[in-house]
Amino acid sequence: MPMEPVAPMSEEEARAAADADSRQLLSAATVEEALTVLVEVARRLTRAHQATVVLTPAPGRTRGASVTSLSRAYEVWGGYAVPSAGGRARRERRAATRGAEPRGRLAVALPSNAGVLYLFDREVGDFSHEDEVALSRLARLAGLALESARLLREEQQARTEAEDAEHRAAFLSDASRLLASSSLDPKVTLDTLARLSVPVMADWCFVDIIDEGGAVQRTSVAHADARDAPLALRVREFPPGPEGSIHPTTRVARHAESLLVDDVDDAWLHRVSVSEAHYQTMREVGFHGIMSVPLVARGRSLGALTFLAVRPSRHYSQADLETAQDLARRAALFLDNARLYREARRSVLLRDEFLAVASHELKTPLTPLQLRLQWLRQQTPKDRPYLPTSLVLSQLDVVQRQVDKLSGLVHGLLDVSRMSSGRLSLHREDVDLEVLAREVKTRLALAASQAGSEVSLTTHGDVKGHWDRCRLEQVLTHLLANALKYGAGQPVRLELEDAGDDVVVRVEDAGIGIAREYQSHIFERFGRAVSERHYGGLGLGLYVTRQIVEAHGGTIQVASEPEKGSHFEVTLPRREST
Ligand code: ADP
């Protein structure tokens, strides 16, 4: 389509037009606007079909930008000379423009090496010297316009950054207030924290916590868009990965390393998804940015705090990551305090329970003891100096048994107090564990028959080692006595096995078993899994057992299921490690 003929202007008209152009150019508020005005004016001044500006890419400058303005006949040249145009795009364009190659060209550099203004294809004749002079003036003005637009942008950016920083600081202070004033129930607080983070910091926020058993649990999920509630259920139920998993937030929790990805794409989702369902869920959430930080307190990772960016305008920067890390540190401190508080309360409860059980246990032998002594006194009138020997002896037997029981209890307590202060010394000698086990079994024969349980002893291979005989006797006695006490009258198996440098002791019963949540506590001081009403005991036997085993460099483990029975396994290195 030919251009309209331009009527010649008077000098005054030309100056007025040039002034108007300058004003328009200099009043541009953005770089993009200045470029648009520039190409439009340049094209008009020179009567070219096309004008293009290519900006020099430079650090700190937004990007190499190109603006093209065309007469409609040359629309196919849109984006001409964009340096980053891909090979395929260029080829397609060349094919489309065959036969419309530009005829003349004029290039004028913008000041300060900012870029180049190109004009193509004059409507009438060639580009002239006057065109070049007019364009040089325009280019100088454009330099000024671009510079002022750039300054304006920097100022705006600085303002936005300051506002962002202010938002982050306000968010952190809100969150800190919440953490400081919240109840000690971590679940409630973490839920509130996640809700507080949305939408200030994220479109989605979730918290993953490493539980006591070492598994990662997703405890809180918050989302900005209320319509996402059904999806949130899936995100919440979606199990974080097991140990060694590629699951992103699980990795953050386990390795205590932060994660920041601001350009999440399909390839990334594929790389970190643990299953097709996981991949689909993440795709549905539709986030393009993720920031996940570990909850670390006293050098230990307690979980991860994760923020997702769905809104296109939300981008995560290093500054956001630092805010998130700061928040995570405070949240971890809170979690750690809550845990310490729970443990302190548990210790107090355990101690109270222990005192109740201990006084009961100590009192039990005292009653028969008192009764026998009373009886002996009554039976000893002043005029009959002697009682029949057999009678006295039988009473003394009872007295002796109760005194033994008491002294056993007191010894046990002393042992525990010695062990708690780390004073367990071993007297090692050569020990044949099979011989020792047989002795223990014989000593507990009465208890076994009272419990109605049969004890079988099996030995595989050589089970000799260099150990403290008395202490190992205690270990075998505790384990076997427990198996009889909690074994519900079922058979008990004691097995010894040669395992190279170690000897393994197994004690198995088919009794009441131990619920999973108690299994890690039973080796603690006063740790008990049964009510004191049904079973006596101070909850010290397994604590003492573990101390002895560990002093020998060994380990003790339990596998158990309620109503099915328990299986204790002790591994003892034959020799002291050097
Ligand atoms: P206690 O004197 O209470 O038996 P222990 O330290 O020996 O103390 O054991 C701690 C707790 O572990 C017990 O209170 C009991 O709940 C549980 N326990 C120990 N051995 C067994 C077993 N063989 N079967 C079931 N529970 C057991």
GROMACS .gro file of N, CA, C and O and ligand atoms in nm, residues 482-483 485-486 509 512-514 522 527-530 536-543 566 568, ligand 1:
model
  119
  482ASN      N    1   1.153  -6.043   8.214
  482ASN     CA    2   1.046  -5.967   8.147
  482ASN      C    3   0.964  -6.057   8.056
  482ASN      O    4   0.841  -6.047   8.051
  483ALA      N    5   1.034  -6.145   7.982
  483ALA     CA    6   0.962  -6.234   7.890
  483ALA      C    7   0.866  -6.323   7.967
  483ALA      O    8   0.755  -6.353   7.920
  485LYS      N    9   0.739  -6.238   8.271
  485LYS     CA   10   0.639  -6.152   8.335
  485LYS      C   11   0.532  -6.106   8.236
  485LYS      O   12   0.414  -6.101   8.267
  486TYR      N   13   0.577  -6.071   8.114
  486TYR     CA   14   0.482  -6.018   8.015
  486TYR      C   15   0.448  -6.122   7.908
  486TYR      O   16   0.391  -6.090   7.805
  509ASP      N   17   0.918  -6.377   7.323
  509ASP     CA   18   0.801  -6.432   7.391
  509ASP      C   19   0.679  -6.409   7.303
  509ASP      O   20   0.686  -6.336   7.204
  512ILE      N   21   0.207  -6.017   7.577
  512ILE     CA   22   0.118  -5.901   7.554
  512ILE      C   23   0.173  -5.802   7.453
  512ILE      O   24   0.099  -5.721   7.399
  513GLY      N   25   0.306  -5.807   7.429
  513GLY     CA   26   0.364  -5.715   7.331
  513GLY      C   27   0.366  -5.571   7.378
  513GLY      O   28   0.321  -5.538   7.488
  514ILE      N   29   0.423  -5.484   7.293
  514ILE     CA   30   0.438  -5.342   7.329
  514ILE      C   31   0.389  -5.257   7.213
  514ILE      O   32   0.433  -5.276   7.100
  522ILE      N   33   1.076  -4.752   7.629
  522ILE     CA   34   1.095  -4.853   7.733
  522ILE      C   35   1.240  -4.868   7.778
  522ILE      O   36   1.266  -4.921   7.886
  527GLY      N   37   1.081  -4.583   8.211
  527GLY     CA   38   0.994  -4.599   8.095
  527GLY      C   39   0.914  -4.728   8.106
  527GLY      O   40   0.969  -4.837   8.115
  528ARG      N   41   0.782  -4.715   8.107
  528ARG     CA   42   0.698  -4.833   8.119
  528ARG      C   43   0.585  -4.824   8.017
  528ARG      O   44   0.539  -4.716   7.983
  529ALA      N   45   0.543  -4.941   7.970
  529ALA     CA   46   0.438  -4.943   7.869
  529ALA      C   47   0.310  -5.005   7.925
  529ALA      O   48   0.213  -5.024   7.854
  530VAL      N   49   0.312  -5.039   8.054
  530VAL     CA   50   0.195  -5.104   8.113
  530VAL      C   51   0.151  -5.027   8.237
  530VAL      O   52   0.228  -4.949   8.292
  536GLY      N   53   0.372  -5.494   8.838
  536GLY     CA   54   0.467  -5.419   8.920
  536GLY      C   55   0.590  -5.388   8.836
  536GLY      O   56   0.594  -5.414   8.716
  537GLY      N   57   0.692  -5.334   8.901
  537GLY     CA   58   0.816  -5.306   8.828
  537GLY      C   59   0.842  -5.158   8.824
  537GLY      O   60   0.750  -5.078   8.813
  538LEU      N   61   0.972  -5.123   8.831
  538LEU     CA   62   1.009  -4.982   8.840
  538LEU      C   63   1.036  -4.919   8.705
  538LEU      O   64   1.061  -4.800   8.696
  539GLY      N   65   1.034  -5.000   8.600
  539GLY     CA   66   1.066  -4.943   8.468
  539GLY      C   67   1.214  -4.913   8.458
  539GLY      O   68   1.254  -4.820   8.388
  540LEU      N   69   1.294  -4.991   8.530
  540LEU     CA   70   1.439  -4.965   8.528
  540LEU      C   71   1.518  -5.077   8.462
  540LEU      O   72   1.630  -5.056   8.417
  541GLY      N   73   1.458  -5.197   8.455
  541GLY     CA   74   1.532  -5.314   8.404
  541GLY      C   75   1.590  -5.292   8.266
  541GLY      O   76   1.709  -5.316   8.243
  542LEU      N   77   1.508  -5.243   8.173
  542LEU     CA   78   1.557  -5.227   8.036
  542LEU      C   79   1.654  -5.109   8.024
  542LEU      O   80   1.743  -5.109   7.941
  543TYR      N   81   1.635  -5.010   8.112
  543TYR     CA   82   1.730  -4.898   8.113
  543TYR      C   83   1.868  -4.951   8.152
  543TYR      O   84   1.967  -4.928   8.084
  566SER      N   85   0.695  -6.013   7.198
  566SER     CA   86   0.809  -5.921   7.182
  566SER      C   87   0.934  -6.000   7.149
  566SER      O   88   0.950  -6.116   7.188
  568PHE      N   89   1.337  -5.927   7.165
  568PHE     CA   90   1.451  -5.840   7.199
  568PHE      C   91   1.578  -5.900   7.140
  568PHE      O   92   1.598  -6.022   7.145
  579ADP     P1   93   0.962  -5.306   8.443
  579ADP     O1   94   1.028  -5.321   8.576
  579ADP     O2   95   0.846  -5.213   8.445
  579ADP     O3   96   0.934  -5.435   8.377
  579ADP     P2   97   1.161  -5.270   8.236
  579ADP     O4   98   1.257  -5.157   8.216
  579ADP     O5   99   1.216  -5.403   8.248
  579ADP     O6  100   1.072  -5.229   8.359
  579ADP     O7  101   1.058  -5.266   8.117
  579ADP     C1  102   1.002  -5.144   8.080
  579ADP     C2  103   0.863  -5.167   8.023
  579ADP     O8  104   0.876  -5.236   7.899
  579ADP     C3  105   0.774  -5.254   8.105
  579ADP     O9  106   0.705  -5.175   8.200
  579ADP     C4  107   0.682  -5.316   8.004
  579ADP    O10  108   0.577  -5.226   7.977
  579ADP     C5  109   0.767  -5.322   7.878
  579ADP     N1  110   0.824  -5.457   7.854
  579ADP     C6  111   0.949  -5.500   7.881
  579ADP     N2  112   0.969  -5.628   7.837
  579ADP     C7  113   0.852  -5.665   7.780
  579ADP     C8  114   0.807  -5.786   7.714
  579ADP     N3  115   0.885  -5.893   7.700
  579ADP     N4  116   0.680  -5.785   7.666
  579ADP     C9  117   0.599  -5.677   7.679
  579ADP     N5  118   0.637  -5.563   7.741
  579ADP    C10  119   0.760  -5.557   7.790
   0.00000   0.00000   0.00000
